[in-house]
XYZ file of C-alpha atoms in Angstrom:
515
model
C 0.000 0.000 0.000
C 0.569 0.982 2.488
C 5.105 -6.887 -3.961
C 6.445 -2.864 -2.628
C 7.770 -6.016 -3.593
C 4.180 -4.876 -3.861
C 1.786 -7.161 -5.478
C -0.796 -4.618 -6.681
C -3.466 -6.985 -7.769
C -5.636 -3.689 -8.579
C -2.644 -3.294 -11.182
C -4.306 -6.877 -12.703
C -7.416 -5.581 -12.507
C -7.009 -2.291 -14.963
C -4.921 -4.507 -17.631
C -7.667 -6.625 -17.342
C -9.792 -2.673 -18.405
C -7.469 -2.035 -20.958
C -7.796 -5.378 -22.655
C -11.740 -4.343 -22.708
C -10.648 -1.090 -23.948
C -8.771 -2.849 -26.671
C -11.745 -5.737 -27.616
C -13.822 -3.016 -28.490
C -11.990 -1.488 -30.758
C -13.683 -3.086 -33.531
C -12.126 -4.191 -37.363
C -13.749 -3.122 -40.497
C -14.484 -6.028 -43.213
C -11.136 -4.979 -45.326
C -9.009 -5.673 -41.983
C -8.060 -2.142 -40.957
C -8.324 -1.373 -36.789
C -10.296 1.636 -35.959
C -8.063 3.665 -34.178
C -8.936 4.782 -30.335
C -10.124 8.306 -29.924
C -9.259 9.698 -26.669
C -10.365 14.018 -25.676
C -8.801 15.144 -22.797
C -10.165 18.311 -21.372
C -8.664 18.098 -17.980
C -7.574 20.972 -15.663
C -9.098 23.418 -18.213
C -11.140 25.522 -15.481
C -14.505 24.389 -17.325
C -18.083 25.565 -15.999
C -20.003 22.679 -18.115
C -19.513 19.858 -20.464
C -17.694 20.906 -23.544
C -20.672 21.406 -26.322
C -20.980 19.699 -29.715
C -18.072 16.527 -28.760
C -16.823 14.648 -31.330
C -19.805 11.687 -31.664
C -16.330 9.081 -32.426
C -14.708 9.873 -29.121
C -13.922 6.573 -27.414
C -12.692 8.048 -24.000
C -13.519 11.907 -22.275
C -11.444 12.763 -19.846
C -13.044 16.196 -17.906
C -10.973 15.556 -14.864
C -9.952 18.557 -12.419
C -12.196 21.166 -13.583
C -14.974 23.230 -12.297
C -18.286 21.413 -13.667
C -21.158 21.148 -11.179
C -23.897 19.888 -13.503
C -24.358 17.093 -15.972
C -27.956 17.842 -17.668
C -29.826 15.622 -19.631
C -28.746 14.762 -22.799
C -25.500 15.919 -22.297
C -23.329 13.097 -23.969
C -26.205 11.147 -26.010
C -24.542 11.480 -29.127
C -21.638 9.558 -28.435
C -23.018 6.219 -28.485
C -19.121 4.409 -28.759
C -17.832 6.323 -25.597
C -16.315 3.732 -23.773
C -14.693 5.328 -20.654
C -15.479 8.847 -18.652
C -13.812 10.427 -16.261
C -15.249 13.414 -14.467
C -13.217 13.283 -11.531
C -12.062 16.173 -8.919
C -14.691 18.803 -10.003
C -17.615 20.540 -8.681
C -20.341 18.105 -9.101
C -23.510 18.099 -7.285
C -26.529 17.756 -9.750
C -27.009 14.547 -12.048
C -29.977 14.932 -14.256
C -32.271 11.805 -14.371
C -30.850 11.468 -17.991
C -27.342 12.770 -17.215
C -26.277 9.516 -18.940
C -28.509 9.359 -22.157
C -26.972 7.513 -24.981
C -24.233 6.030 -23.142
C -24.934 2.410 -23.682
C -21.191 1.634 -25.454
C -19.537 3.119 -21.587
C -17.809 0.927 -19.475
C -15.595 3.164 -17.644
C -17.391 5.555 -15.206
C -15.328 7.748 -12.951
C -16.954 10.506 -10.631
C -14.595 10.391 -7.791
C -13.739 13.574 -5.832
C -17.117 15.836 -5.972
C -20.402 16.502 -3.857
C -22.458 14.059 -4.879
C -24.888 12.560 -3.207
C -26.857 9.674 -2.825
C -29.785 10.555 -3.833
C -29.025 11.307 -7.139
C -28.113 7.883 -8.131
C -31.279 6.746 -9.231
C -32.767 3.552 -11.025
C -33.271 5.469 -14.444
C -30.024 7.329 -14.343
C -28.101 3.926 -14.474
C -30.687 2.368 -16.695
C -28.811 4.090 -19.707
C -25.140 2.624 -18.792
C -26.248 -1.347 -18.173
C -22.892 -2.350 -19.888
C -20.556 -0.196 -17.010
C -17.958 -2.613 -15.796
C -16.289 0.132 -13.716
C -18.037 2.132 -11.281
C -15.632 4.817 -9.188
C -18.052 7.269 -6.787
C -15.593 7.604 -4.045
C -14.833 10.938 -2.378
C -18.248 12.158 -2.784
C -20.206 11.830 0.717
C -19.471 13.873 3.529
C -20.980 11.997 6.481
C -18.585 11.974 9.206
C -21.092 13.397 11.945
C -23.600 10.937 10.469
C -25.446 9.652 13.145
C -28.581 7.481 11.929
C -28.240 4.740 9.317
C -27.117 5.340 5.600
C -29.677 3.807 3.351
C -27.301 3.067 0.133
C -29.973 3.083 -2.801
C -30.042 -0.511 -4.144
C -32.527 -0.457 -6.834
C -30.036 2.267 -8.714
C -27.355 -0.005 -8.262
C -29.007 -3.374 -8.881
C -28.909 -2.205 -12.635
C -25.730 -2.456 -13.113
C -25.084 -6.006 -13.418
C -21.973 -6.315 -15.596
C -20.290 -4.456 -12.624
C -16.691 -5.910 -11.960
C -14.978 -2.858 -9.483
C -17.337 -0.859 -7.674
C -15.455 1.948 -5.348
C -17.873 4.095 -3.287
C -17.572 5.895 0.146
C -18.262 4.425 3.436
C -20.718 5.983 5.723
C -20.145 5.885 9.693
C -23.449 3.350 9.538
C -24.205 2.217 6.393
C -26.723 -0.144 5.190
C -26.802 -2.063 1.732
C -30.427 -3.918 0.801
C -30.340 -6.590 -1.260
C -30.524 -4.914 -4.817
C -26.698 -5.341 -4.212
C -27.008 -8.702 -5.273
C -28.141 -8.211 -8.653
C -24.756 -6.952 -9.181
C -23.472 -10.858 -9.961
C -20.144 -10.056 -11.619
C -18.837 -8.028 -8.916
C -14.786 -8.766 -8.297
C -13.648 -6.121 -7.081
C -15.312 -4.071 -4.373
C -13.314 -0.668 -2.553
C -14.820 1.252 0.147
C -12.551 4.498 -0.361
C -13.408 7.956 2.307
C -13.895 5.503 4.877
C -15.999 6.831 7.679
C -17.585 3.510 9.256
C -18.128 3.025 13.060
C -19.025 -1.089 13.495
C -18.977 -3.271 10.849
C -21.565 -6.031 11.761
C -22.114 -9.604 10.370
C -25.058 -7.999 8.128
C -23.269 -5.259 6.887
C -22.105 -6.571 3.382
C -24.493 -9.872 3.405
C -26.307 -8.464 0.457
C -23.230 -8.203 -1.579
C -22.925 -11.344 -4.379
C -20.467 -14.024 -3.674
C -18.559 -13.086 -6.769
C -16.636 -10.959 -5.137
C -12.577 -11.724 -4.881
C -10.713 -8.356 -4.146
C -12.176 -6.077 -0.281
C -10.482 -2.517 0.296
C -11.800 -1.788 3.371
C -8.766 0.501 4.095
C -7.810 4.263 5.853
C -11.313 4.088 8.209
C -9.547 5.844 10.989
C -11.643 5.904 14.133
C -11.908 3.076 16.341
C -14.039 0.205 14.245
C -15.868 -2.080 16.386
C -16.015 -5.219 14.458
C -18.171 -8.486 14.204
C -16.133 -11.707 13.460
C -18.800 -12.864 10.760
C -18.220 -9.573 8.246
C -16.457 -12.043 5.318
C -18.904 -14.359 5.703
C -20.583 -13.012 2.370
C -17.055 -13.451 0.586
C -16.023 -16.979 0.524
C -14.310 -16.448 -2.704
C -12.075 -13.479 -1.530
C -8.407 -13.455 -3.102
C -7.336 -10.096 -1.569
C -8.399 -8.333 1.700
C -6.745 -4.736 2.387
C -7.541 -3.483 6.126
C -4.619 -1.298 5.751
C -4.800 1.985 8.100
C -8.372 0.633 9.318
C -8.214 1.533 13.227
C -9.169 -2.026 14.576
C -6.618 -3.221 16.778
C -4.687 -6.561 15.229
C -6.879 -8.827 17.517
C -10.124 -7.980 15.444
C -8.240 -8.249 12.522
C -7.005 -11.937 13.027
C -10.119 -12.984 14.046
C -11.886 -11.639 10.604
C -9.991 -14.646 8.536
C -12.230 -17.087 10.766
C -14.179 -17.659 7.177
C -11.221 -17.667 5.428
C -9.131 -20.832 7.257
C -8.101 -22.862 4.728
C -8.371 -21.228 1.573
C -5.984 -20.020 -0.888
C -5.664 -15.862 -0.752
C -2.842 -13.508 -2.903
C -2.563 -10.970 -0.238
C -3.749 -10.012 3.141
C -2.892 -6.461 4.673
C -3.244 -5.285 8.153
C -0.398 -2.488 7.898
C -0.988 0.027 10.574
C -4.856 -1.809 11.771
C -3.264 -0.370 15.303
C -2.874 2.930 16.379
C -2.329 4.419 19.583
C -5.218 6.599 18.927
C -8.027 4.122 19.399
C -6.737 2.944 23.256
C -9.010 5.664 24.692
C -12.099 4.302 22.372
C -11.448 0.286 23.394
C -10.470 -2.006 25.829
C -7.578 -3.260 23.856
C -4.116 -2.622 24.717
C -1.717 -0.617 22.559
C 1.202 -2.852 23.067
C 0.502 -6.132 20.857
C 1.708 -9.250 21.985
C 0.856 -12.223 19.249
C -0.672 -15.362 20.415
C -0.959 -18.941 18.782
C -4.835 -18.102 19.469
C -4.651 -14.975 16.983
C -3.037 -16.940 14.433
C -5.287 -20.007 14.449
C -7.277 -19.177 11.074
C -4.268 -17.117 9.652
C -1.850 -19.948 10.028
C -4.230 -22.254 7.481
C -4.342 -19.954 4.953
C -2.018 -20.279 1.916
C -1.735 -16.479 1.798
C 1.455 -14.848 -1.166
C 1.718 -11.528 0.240
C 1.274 -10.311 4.176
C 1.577 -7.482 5.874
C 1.549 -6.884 9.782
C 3.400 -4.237 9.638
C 3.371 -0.495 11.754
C 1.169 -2.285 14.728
C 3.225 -1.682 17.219
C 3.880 -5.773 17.762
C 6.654 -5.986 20.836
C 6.203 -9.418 20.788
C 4.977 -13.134 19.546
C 4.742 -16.139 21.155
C 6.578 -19.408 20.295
C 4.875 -21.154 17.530
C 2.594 -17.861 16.838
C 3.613 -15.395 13.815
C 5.895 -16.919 11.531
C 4.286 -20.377 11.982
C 2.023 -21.215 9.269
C 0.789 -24.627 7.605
C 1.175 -23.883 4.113
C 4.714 -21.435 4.502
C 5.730 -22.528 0.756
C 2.546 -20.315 -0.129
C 4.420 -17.088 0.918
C 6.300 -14.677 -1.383
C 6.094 -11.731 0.986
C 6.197 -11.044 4.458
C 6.221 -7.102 6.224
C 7.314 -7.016 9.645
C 8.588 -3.484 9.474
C 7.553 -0.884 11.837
C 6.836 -3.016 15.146
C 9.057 -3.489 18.512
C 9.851 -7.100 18.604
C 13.282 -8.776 18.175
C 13.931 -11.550 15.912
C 17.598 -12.081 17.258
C 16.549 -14.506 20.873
C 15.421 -17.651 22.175
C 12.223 -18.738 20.297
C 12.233 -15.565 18.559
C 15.514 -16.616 16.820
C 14.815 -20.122 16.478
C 11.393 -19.198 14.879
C 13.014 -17.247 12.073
C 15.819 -19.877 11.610
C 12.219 -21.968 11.070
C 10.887 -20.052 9.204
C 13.428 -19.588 6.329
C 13.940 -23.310 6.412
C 10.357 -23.705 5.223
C 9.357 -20.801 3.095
C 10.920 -22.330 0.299
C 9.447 -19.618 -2.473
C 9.934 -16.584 -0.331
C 11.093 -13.480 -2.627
C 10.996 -10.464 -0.392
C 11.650 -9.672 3.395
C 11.330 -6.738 5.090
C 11.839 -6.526 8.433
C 13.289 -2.348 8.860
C 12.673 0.407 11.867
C 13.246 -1.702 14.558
C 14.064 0.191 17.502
C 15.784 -2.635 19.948
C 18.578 -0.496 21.276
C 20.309 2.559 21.099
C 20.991 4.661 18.027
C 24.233 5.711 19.179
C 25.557 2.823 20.649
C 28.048 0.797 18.203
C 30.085 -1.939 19.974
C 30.669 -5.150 17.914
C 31.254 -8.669 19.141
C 34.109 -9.987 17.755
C 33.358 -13.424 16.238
C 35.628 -15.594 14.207
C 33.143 -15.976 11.340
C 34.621 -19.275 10.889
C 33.756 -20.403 14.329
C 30.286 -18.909 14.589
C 28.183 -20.079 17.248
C 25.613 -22.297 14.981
C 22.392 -21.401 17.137
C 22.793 -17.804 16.235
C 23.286 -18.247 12.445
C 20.453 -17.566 10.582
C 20.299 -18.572 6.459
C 18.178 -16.963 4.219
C 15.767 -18.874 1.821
C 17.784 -19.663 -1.148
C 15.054 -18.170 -3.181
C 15.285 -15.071 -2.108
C 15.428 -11.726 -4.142
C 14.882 -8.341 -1.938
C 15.922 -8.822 1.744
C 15.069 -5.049 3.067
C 16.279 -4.447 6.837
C 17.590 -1.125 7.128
C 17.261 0.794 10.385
C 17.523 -1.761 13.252
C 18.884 -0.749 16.374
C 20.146 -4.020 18.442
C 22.762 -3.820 20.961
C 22.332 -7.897 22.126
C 25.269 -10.883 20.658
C 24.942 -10.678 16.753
C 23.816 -12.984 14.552
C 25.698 -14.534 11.609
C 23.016 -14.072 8.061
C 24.271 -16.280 5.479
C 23.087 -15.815 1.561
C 22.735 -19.320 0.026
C 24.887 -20.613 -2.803
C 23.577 -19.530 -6.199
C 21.094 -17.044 -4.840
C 20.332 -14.050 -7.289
C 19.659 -11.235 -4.774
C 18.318 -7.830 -6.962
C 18.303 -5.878 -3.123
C 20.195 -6.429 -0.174
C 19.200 -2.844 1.995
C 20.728 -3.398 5.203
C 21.356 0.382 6.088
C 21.976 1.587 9.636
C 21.257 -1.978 10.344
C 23.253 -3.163 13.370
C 22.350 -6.632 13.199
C 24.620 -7.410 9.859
C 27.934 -7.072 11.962
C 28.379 -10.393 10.747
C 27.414 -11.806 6.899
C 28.261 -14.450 5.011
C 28.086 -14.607 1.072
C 28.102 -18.315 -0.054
C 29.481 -19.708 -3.640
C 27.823 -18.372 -6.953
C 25.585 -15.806 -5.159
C 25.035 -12.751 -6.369
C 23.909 -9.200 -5.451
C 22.883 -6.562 -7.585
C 21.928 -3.285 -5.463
C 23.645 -3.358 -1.818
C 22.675 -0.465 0.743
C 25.264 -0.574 3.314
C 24.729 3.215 4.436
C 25.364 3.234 8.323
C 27.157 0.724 8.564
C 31.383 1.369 9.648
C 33.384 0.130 6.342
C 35.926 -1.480 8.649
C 32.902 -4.072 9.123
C 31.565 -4.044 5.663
C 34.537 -5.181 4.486
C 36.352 -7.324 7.208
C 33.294 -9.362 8.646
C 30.691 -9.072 6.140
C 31.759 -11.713 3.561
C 29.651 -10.100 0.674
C 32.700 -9.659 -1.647
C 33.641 -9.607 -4.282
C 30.582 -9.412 -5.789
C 31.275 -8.964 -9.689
C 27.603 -8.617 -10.907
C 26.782 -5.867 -8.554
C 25.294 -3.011 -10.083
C 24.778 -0.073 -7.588
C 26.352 -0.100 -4.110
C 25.203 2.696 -1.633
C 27.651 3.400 1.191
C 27.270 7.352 2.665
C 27.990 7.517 6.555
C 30.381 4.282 6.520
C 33.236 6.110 7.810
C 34.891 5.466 4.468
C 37.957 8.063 5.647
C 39.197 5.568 8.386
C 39.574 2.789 5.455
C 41.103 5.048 2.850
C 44.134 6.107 5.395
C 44.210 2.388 6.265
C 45.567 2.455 2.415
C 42.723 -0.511 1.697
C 41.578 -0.342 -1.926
C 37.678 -0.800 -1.597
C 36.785 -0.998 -4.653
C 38.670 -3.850 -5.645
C 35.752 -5.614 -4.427
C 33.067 -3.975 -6.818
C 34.732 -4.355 -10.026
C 31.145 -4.239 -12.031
C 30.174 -1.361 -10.326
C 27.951 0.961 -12.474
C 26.877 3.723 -9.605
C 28.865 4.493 -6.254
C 27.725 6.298 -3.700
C 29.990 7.128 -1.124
C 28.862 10.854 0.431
C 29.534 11.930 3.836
C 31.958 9.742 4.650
C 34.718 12.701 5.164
C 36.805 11.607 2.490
C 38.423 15.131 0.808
C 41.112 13.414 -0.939
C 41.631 9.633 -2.433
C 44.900 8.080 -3.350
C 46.284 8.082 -6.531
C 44.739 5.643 -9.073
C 42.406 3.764 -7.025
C 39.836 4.005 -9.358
C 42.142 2.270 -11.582
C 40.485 -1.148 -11.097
């Protein structure tokens, strides 16, 4: 979102659009393609619709203007307008037949304006049956709502070749069942999120169809039923991200879920120290085995528990999970728990052993210690103590743990043989004291800002590393090494960008460059 690795399945979802966009640009009998007419009138300061349109325009863009109106009629000559986009204006008046002659559209997109619900209406949709993409977000203004939103269901039960429907949340909405008309819904987004409780009834109305829930940024305290995603047994994606619900809720949502098979699940920042005064839960997070017991059975790709303030897990709890070949992705950035002691460390040693397909890690702004404290064991790397070595998955590809404070023993990370690594980011990091690079692996960015270069390149075994491309190391104390008369970049031979700023260095020595 919040792979970054980010697996954007919404990314899927608008290639999926633009292969629409591209089916309906139709072939005439001799073979030649029609070619795709596209207006853009955005950021123009415009008062109305533009008069007398093209009637061959295949996609309006009116985006960031002033309109406030859409009258009848307005667009009912172009009957092969596929897509429109009205969004960040001044609307607040739809017509009843705003959307007359629009039966080619697909594309809809009236996000950012004042409109409200009262103007969507059964006859204004009538003329747009074939929309696939619906986008009203950023319209309501409800936050000192108080009584029950009626959404109006017989509007939107016309739409039934809806795919991505994105609308705002009220603080107590209610959906009636016109919702379910709305049978080839995939993708639904709650964006302005305003909701107080989300109840087991709440979305039961909504088809089964659906595979991808943004349910994210609602940022007061939301009480929470555990039977919401009962409605969704199909879901793929879930994104709670920077919904205020405290981490306990949000484990216990995936009760319906146990077992299945999902490409992402984010509760980045679901905790906040904001809500403490509003519940009975505790800021400070400690994860159980209980949380995890419907997490742990789902063969989940990407997750993200990051920002929650986790200080930390229980043996057996977070990083144990039935199906761990499942995972490509795993956030723990942005909580208070070490990874570097007793279970803790044995868990992770686990946990590499078994996620056998993991591609990214990220595991940054960890604050175990203190900033300014930089003492190193020193361990014969040779002679390691074995509990405390920790190997990474040998399919690995971004490991990203910059900023961790630790002042406990070190650990020793060793890189597989033959592992292609594209990032290694291990910046003001003081828990890589101690690295190991095994035969025929390769890096191709390394970050190793922070870090003294006495350490980076007398106990971290990363070199030489012939294939890297980019190696970042400002604030290494690069000045010490240079009078030491140590040619560093002997190990980066391949080296296409160096970055070695503030490291006090105002003169080098003659030809050592010269590689």
């Amino acid at each position: 979102m919040n792979l970054g690795i980010t697996i954007d399945t919404r990314v899927g979802f608008f290639l999926t659009v633009l292969c629409i966009f591209t089916a309906n640009v139709s072939s005439t009998s001799e073979g030649a393609v029609n070619k795709f007419v596209i207006e853009d009138y955005s950021n123009r300061s415009l008062k109305e619709v533009p008069k007398h349109l093209h009637v061959d325009i295949n996609e309006l863009i009116l985006d960031q203007n002033d309109i406030q109106i859409i009258e009848n009629g307005t667009f009912k000559n172009l009957s092969v307008l596929i897509k429109l986009t009205i969004n960040d204006n001044k609307l607040n008046i739809l017509q009843m037949n705003a959307f007359e002659g629009l039966f080619s559209l697909q594309v809809l997109e009236m996000a950012g304006n004042n409109i409200t619900l009262s103007m969507f209406t059964s006859k204004l949709f009538s003329f747009i049956p074939n929309l696939i993409v619906l986008d009203v977000s950023r319209n309501m203004n409800l936050s000192d709502q108080e009584d029950w939103t009626i959404y109006p269901d017989p509007a939107f039960a016309e739409l039934r070749k809806l795919e991505h429907f994105s609308i705002d949340l009220a603080p107590f909405p209610m959906f009636g069942k016109g919702f379910m008309k709305m049978g080839k819904l995939l993708k639904l987004e709650f964006n302005h999120c305003q909701v107080r409780v989300m109840n087991n009834i709440m979305l039961k109305n909504f088809n089964s169809s659906v595979e991808y829930l943004y349910l994210s940024k609602c940022r007061q305290f939301v009480k929470v039923d555990i039977g919401l995603l009962e409605p969704f047994p199909n879901l793929k994606v879930l994104d709670l991200s920077e919904t205020y619900m405290h981490p306990i809720q949000a484990f216990q949502l995936l009760k319906p879920l146990s077992q299945r098979t999902m490409e992402m699940i984010n509760f980045h920042h679901v905790n906040d120290e904001s809500i403490i005064n509003n519940s009975t839960y505790r800021y400070e997070v400690n994860i159980t085995a209980e949380m995890m017991k419907y997490l742990k059975t789902i063969c989940v790709h990407v997750l993200d528990v990051s920002n929650n303030n986790i200080i930390d897990f229980e043996n057996g709890s977070l990083l144990t999970m039935d199906r761990p070949d499942c995972l490509r992705y795993i956030s723990l950035s942005k909580n208070r728990f070490s990874l570097f002691n007793g279970h803790q460390l044995d868990n992770i040693k686990q946990f590499f052993a078994r996620t056998t397909n993991l591609l990214r890690f990220d595991y940054s702004f960890i604050p175990l210690g203190f900033i300014n404290y930089s003492h190193h064991l020193n361990y014969n790397i040779s002679g390691f103590p074995p509990e405390r070595v920790i190997t990474l998955p040998s399919s690995i590809q971004v490991v990203q743990m910059s900023h961790i404070f630790h002042a406990g023993e070190p650990v020793l990370w060793v890189i597989p043989e033959n592992t292609s690594i594209s990032r290694f980011d291990v910046s003001f990091c003081q828990t890589v004291d101690q690295a190991k690079l095994l035969n025929g692996s390769e890096i191709d960015y390394l970050d190793v800002t922070g870090i003294d270069s006495r350490v980076v390149f007398n106990t971290l075994h990363l070199h030489p590393l012939s294939k890297l491309s980019t190696l970042i190391m400002e604030h290494t104390n690069l000045y010490i090494t240079n009078k030491m008369e140590k040619n560093v970049f002997n190990y980066v031979l391949g080296t296409e960008k160096l970055d070695i700023s503030n490291n006090f260095l105002w003169e080098l020595r003659q030809n050592i460059l010269k590689i």
